[in-house]
PDB file of C-alpha atoms in Angstrom:
ATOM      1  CA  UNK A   1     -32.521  30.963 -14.856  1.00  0.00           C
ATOM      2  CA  UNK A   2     -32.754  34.595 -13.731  1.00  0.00           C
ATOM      3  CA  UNK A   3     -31.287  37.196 -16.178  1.00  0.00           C
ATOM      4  CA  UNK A   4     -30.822  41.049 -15.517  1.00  0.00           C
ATOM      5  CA  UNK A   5     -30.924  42.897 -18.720  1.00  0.00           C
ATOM      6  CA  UNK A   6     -30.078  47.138 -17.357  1.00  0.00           C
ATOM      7  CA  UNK A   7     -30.412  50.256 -19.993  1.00  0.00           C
ATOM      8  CA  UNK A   8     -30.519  53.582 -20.073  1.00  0.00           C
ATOM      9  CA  UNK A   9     -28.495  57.046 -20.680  1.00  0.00           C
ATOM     10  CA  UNK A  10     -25.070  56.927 -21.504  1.00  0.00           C
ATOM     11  CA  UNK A  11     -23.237  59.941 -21.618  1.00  0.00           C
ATOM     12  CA  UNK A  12     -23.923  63.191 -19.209  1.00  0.00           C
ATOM     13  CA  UNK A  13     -23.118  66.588 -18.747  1.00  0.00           C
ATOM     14  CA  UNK A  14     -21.893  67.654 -14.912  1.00  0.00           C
ATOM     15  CA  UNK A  15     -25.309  68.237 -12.230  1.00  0.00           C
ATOM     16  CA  UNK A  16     -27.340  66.556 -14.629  1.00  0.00           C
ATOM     17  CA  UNK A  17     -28.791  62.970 -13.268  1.00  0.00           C
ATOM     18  CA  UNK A  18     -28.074  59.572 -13.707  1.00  0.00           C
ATOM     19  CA  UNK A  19     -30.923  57.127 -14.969  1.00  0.00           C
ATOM     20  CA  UNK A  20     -30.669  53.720 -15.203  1.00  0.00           C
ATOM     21  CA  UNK A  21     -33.313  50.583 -15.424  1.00  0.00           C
ATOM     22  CA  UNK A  22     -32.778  46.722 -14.766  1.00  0.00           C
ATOM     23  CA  UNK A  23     -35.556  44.239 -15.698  1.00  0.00           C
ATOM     24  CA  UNK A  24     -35.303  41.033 -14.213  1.00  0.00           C
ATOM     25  CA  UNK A  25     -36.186  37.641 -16.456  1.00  0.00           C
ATOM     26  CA  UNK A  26     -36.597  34.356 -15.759  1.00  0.00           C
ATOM     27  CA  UNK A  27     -37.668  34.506 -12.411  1.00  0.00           C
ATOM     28  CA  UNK A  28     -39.453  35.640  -9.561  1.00  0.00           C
ATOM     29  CA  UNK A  29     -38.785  39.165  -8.162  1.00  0.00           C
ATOM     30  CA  UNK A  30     -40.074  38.640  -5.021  1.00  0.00           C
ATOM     31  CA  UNK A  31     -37.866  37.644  -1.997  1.00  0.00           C
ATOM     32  CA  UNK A  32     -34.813  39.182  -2.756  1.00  0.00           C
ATOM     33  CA  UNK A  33     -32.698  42.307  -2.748  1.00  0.00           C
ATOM     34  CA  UNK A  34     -32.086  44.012  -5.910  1.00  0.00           C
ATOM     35  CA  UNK A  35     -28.809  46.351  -6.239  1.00  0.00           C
ATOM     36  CA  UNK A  36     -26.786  48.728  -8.095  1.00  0.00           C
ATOM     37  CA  UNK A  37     -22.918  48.713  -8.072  1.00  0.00           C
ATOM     38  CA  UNK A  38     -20.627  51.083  -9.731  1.00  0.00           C
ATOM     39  CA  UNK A  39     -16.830  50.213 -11.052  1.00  0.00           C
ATOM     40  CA  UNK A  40     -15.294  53.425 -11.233  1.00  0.00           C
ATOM     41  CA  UNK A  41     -11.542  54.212 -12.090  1.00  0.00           C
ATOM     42  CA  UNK A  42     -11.129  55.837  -8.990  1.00  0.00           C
ATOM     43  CA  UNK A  43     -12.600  53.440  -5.989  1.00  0.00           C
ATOM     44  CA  UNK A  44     -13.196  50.568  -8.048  1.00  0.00           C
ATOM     45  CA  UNK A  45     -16.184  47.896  -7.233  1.00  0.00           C
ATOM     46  CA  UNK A  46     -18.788  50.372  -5.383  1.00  0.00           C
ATOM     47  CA  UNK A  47     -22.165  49.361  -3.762  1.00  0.00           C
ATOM     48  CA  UNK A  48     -24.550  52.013  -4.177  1.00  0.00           C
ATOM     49  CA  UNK A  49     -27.936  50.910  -2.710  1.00  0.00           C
ATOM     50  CA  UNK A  50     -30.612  47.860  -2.757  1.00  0.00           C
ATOM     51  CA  UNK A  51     -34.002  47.791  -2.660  1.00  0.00           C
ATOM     52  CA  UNK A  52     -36.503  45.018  -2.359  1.00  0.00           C
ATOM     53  CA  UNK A  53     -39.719  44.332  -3.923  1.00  0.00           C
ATOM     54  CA  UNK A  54     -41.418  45.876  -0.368  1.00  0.00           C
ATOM     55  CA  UNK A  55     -40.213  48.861  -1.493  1.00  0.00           C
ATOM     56  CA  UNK A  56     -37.468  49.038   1.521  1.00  0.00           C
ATOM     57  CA  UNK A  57     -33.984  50.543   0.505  1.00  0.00           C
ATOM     58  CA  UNK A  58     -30.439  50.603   2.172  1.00  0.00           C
ATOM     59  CA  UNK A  59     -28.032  53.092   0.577  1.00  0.00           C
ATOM     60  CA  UNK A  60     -23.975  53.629   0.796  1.00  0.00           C
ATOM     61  CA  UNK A  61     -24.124  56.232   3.423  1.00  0.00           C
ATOM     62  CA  UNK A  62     -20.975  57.798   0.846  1.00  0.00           C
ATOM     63  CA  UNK A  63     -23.784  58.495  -2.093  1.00  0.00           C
ATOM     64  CA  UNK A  64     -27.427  58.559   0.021  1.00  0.00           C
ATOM     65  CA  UNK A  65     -27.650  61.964  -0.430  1.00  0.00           C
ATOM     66  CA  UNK A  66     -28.011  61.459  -4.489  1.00  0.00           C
ATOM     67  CA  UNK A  67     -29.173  58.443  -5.116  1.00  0.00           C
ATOM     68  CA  UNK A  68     -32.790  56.700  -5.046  1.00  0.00           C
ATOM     69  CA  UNK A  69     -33.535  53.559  -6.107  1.00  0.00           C
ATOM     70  CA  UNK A  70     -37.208  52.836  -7.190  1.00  0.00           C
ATOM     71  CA  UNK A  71     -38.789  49.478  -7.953  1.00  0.00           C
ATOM     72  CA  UNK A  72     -41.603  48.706 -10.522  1.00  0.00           C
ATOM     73  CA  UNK A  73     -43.212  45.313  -9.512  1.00  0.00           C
ATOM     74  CA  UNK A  74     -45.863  44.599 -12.263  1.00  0.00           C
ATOM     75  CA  UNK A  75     -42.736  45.362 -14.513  1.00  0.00           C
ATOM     76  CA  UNK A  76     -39.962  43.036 -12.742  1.00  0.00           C
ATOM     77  CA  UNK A  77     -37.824  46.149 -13.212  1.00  0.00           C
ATOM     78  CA  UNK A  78     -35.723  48.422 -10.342  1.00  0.00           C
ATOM     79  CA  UNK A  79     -34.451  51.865 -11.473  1.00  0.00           C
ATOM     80  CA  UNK A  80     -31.567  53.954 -10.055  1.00  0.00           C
ATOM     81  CA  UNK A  81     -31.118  57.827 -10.015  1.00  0.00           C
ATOM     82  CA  UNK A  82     -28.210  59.301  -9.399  1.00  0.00           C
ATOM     83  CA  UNK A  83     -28.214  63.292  -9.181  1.00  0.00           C
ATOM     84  CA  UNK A  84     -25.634  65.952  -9.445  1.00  0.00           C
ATOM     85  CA  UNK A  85     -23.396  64.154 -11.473  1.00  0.00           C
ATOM     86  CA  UNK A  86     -19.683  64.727 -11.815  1.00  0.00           C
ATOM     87  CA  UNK A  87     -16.737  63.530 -13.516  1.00  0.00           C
ATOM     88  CA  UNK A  88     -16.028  61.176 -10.281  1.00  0.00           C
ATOM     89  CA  UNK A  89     -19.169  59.384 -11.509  1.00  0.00           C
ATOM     90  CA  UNK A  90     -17.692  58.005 -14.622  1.00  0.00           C
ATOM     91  CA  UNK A  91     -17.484  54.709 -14.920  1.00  0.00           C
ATOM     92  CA  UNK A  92     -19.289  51.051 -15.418  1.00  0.00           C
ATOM     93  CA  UNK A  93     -22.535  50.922 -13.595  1.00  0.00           C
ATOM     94  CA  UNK A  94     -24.349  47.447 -12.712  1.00  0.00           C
ATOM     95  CA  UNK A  95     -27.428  45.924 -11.264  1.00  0.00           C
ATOM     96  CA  UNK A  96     -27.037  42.649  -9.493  1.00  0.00           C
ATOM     97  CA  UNK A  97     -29.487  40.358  -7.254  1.00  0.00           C
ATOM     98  CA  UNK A  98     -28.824  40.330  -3.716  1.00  0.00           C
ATOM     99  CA  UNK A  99     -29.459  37.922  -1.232  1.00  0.00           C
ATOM    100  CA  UNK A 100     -33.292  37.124   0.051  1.00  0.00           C
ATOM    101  CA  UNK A 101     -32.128  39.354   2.839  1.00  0.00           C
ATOM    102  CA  UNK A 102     -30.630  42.206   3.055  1.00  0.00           C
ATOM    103  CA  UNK A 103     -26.942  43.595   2.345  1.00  0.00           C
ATOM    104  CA  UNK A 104     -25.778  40.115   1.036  1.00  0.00           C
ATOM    105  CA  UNK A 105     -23.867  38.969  -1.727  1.00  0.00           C
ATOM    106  CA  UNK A 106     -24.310  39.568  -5.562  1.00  0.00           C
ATOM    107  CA  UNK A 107     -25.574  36.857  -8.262  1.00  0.00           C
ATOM    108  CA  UNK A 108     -26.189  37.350 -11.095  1.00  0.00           C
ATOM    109  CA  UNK A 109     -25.198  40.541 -12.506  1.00  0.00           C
ATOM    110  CA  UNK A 110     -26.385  42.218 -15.321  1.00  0.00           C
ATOM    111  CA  UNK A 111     -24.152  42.826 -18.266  1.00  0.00           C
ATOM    112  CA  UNK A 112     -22.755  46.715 -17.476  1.00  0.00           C
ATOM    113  CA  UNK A 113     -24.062  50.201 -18.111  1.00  0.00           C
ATOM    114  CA  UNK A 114     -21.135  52.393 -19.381  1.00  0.00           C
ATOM    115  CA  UNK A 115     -21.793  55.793 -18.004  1.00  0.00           C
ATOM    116  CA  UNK A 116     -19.364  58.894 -19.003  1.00  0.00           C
ATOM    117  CA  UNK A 117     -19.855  62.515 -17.481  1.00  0.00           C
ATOM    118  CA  UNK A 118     -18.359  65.390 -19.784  1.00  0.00           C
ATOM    119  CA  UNK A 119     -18.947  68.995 -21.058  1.00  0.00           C
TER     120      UNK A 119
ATOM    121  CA  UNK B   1     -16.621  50.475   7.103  1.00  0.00           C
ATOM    122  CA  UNK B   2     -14.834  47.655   6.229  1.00  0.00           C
ATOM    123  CA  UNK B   3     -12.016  48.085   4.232  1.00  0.00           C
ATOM    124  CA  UNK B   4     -10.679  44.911   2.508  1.00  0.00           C
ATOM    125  CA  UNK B   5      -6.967  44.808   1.067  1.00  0.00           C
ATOM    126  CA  UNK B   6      -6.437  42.401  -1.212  1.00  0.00           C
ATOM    127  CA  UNK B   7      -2.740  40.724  -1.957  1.00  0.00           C
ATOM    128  CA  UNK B   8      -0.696  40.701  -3.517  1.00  0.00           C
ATOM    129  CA  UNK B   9      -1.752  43.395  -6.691  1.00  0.00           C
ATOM    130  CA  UNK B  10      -0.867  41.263  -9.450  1.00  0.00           C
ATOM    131  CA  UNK B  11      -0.158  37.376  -9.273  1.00  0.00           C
ATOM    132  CA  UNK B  12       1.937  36.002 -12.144  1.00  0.00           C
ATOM    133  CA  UNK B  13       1.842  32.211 -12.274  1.00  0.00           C
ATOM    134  CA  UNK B  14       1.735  29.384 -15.343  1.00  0.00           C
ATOM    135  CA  UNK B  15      -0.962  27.210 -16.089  1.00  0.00           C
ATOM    136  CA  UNK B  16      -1.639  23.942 -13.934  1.00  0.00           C
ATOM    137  CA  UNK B  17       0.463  26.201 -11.193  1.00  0.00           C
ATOM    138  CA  UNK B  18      -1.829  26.901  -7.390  1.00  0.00           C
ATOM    139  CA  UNK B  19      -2.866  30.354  -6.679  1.00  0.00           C
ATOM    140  CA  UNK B  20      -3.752  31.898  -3.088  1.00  0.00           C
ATOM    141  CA  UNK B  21      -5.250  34.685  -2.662  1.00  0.00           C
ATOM    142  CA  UNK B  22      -5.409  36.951  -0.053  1.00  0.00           C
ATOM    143  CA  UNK B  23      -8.370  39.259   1.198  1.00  0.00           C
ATOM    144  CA  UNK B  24      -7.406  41.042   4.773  1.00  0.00           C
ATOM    145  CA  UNK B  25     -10.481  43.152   6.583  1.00  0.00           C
ATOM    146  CA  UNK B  26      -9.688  46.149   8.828  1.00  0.00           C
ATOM    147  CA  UNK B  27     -12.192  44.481  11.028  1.00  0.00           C
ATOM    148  CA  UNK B  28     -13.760  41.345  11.975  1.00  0.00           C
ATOM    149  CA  UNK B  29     -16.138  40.382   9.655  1.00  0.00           C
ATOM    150  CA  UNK B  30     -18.674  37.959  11.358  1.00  0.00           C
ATOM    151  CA  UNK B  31     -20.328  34.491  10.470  1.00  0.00           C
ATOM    152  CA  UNK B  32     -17.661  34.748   7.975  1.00  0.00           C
ATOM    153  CA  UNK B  33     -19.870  36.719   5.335  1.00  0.00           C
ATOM    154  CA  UNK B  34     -17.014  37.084   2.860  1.00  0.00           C
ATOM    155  CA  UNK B  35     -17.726  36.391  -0.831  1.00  0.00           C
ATOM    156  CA  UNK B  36     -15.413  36.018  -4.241  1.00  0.00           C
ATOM    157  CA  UNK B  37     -15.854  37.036  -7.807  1.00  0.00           C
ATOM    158  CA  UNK B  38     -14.069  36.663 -11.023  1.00  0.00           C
ATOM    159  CA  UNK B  39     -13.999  39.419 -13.220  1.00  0.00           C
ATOM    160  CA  UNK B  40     -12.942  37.856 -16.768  1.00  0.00           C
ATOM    161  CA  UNK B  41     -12.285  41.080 -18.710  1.00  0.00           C
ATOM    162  CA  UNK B  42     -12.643  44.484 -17.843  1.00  0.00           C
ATOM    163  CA  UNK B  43     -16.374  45.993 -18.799  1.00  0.00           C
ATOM    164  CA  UNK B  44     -17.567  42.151 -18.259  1.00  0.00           C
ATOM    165  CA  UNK B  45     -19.701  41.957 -15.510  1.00  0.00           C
ATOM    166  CA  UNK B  46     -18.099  40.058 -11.983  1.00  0.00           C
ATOM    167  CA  UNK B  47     -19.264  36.384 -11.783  1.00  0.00           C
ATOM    168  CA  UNK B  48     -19.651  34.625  -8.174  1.00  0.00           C
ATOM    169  CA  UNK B  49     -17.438  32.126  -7.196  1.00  0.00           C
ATOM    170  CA  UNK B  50     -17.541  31.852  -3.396  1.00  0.00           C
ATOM    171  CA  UNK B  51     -20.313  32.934  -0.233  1.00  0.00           C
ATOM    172  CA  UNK B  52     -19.909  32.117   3.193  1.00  0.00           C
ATOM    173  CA  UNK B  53     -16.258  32.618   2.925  1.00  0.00           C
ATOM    174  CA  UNK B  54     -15.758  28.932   1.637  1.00  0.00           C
ATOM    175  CA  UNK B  55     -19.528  27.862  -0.240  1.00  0.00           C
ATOM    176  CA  UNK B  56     -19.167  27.510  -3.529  1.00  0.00           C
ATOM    177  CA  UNK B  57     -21.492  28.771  -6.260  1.00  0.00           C
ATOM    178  CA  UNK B  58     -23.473  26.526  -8.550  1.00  0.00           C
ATOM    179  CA  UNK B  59     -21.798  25.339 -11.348  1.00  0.00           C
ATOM    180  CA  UNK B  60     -18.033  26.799  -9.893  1.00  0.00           C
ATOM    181  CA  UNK B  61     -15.494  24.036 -10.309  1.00  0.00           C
ATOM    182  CA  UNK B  62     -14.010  22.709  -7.474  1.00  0.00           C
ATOM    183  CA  UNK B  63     -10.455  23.175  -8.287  1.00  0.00           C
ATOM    184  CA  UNK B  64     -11.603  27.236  -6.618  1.00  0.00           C
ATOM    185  CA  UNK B  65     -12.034  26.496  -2.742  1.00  0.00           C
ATOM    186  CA  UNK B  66     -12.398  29.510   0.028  1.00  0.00           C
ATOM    187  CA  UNK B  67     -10.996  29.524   3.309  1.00  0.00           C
ATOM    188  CA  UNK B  68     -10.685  31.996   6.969  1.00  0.00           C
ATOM    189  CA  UNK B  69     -12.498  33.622   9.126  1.00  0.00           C
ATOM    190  CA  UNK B  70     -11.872  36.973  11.200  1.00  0.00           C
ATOM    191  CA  UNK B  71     -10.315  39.036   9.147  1.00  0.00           C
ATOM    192  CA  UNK B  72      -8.225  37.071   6.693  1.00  0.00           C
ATOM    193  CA  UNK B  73      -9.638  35.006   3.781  1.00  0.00           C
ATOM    194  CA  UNK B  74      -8.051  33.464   1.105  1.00  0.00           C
ATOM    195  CA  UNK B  75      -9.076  32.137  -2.320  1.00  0.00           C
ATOM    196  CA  UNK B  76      -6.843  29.345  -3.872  1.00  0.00           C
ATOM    197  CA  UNK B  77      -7.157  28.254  -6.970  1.00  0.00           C
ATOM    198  CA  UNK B  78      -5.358  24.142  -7.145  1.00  0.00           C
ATOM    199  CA  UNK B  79      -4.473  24.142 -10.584  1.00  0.00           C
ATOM    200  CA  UNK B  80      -4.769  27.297 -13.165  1.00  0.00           C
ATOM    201  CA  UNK B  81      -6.610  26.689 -16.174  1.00  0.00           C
ATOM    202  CA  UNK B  82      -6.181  29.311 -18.897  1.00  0.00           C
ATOM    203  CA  UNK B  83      -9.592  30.670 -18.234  1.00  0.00           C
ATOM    204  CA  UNK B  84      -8.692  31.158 -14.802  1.00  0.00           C
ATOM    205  CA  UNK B  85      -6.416  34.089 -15.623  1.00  0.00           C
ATOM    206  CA  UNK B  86      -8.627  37.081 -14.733  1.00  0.00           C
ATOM    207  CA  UNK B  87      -8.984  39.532 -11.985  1.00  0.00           C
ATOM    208  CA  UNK B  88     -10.455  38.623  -8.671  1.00  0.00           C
ATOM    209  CA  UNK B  89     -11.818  40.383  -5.717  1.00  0.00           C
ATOM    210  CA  UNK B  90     -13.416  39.778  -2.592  1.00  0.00           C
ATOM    211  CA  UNK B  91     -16.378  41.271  -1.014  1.00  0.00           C
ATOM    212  CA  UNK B  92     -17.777  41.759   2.845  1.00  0.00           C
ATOM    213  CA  UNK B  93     -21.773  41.467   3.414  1.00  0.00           C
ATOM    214  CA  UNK B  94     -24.297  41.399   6.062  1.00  0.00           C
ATOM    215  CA  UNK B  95     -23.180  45.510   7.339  1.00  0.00           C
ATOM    216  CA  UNK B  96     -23.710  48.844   5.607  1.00  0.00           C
ATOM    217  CA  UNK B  97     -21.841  49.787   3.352  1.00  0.00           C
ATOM    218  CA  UNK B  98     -21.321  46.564   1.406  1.00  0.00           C
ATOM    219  CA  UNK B  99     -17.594  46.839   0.293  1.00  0.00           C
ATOM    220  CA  UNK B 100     -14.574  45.083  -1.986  1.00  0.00           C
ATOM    221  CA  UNK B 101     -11.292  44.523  -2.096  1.00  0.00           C
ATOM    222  CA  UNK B 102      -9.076  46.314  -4.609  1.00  0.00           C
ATOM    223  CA  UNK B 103      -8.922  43.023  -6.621  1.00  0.00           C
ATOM    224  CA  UNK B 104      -5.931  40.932  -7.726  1.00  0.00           C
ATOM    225  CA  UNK B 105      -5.395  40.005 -11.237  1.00  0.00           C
ATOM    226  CA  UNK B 106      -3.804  36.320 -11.762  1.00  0.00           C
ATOM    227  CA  UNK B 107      -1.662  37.006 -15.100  1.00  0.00           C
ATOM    228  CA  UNK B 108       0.010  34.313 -17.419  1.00  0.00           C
ATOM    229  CA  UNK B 109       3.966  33.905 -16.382  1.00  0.00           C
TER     230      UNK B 109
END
């Protein structure tokens, strides 16, 4: 049974960047989509980008010009950057498998990344 | 982008009662590529209930069924159990960008 286990920094000053890391367990990374979704206070459930383990990426055309998402194959882990942080970035982050194409739905989910951006 | 409105906000209802939900897109949303989640608590990640507008997940009880096409979907729920009583939201796939609804939380009455 696959399992997405996500880490990383938690708390951010404004203009620094966002780093987070999901390792997936349990079963194969090939095949699929991997993506990141945000739950923010002020737009709620967010899709932020996928990648897949080809290396291909689709972003939300509202964030592409921060964000990259990376993937580590020998590592079964995917990694999201988000730059030029703000206050509007606050908020729960997730990564999720997608579909074994792309822009599909979301199953599992990993268990949350709080994320807070403050002076 | 799709934008999907979700009704109504909050759903109060007792246990063993039948909940709809609605999920409206601004747009049609083809081969019916609308999908459901349960969120149990907030911070807890969203589980998968529903694909395909009306497929459900492994392991989702059947008392949860999914229904429409176009641009209006609805989740029902037959009979509430008490870990029913969450928040819910729907989701379009298969175009960029990948968007939800707003959710609607199903309360106890």
């Amino acid at each position: 049974q696959v399992e997405l286990q996500q880490w990383g920094a938690g708390l951010l000053k404004p203009a620094e960047t966002l780093s987070l890391t999901c390792g997936v367990y349990g079963a194969s990374f090939s095949g699929y989509y991997w993506s990141w979704v945000r739950q923010t206070p002020g737009k709620g459930l967010e899709w932020i980008g996928e990648i897949n383990d080809g290396g291909n990426t689709n972003y939300n055309p509202s964030l592409k010009s921060r964000v990259t998402i990376s993937i580590d194959t020998s590592k079964n882990q995917f990694s999201l950057n988000l730059r030029s942080v703000t206050a509007a970035d606050t908020g729960l982050y997730y990564c999720a498998r997608g579909g074994s194409s792309w822009l599909g739905w979301f199953d599992p989910w990993g268990q949350g990344s709080l994320v807070s951006v403050s002076t | 982008e799709i934008v999907l409105t979700q009704s109504p906000g909050t759903l109060s209802l007792s246990p063993g009662e039948r909940a709809t939900l609605s999920c409206r897109a601004s747009q049609i949303v083809s081969d019916n590529y609308v999908a459901w989640y349960k969120q149990q608590k907030p911070g807890q990640a969203p589980r998968l209930l529903i694909y395909g507008a009306s497929h459900r997940d492994t392991g989702i009880p059947d008392r949860f069924s999914g229904s429409g096409s176009g641009t209006d979907f609805t989740l029902t729920i037959s009979r509430l159990e008490p870990e029913d009583f969450a928040v819910y939201y729907c989701q379009h796939y298969g175009t960029s960008p990948l968007t939800f609804g707003g959710g609607t939380k199903v309360e106890i009455k």
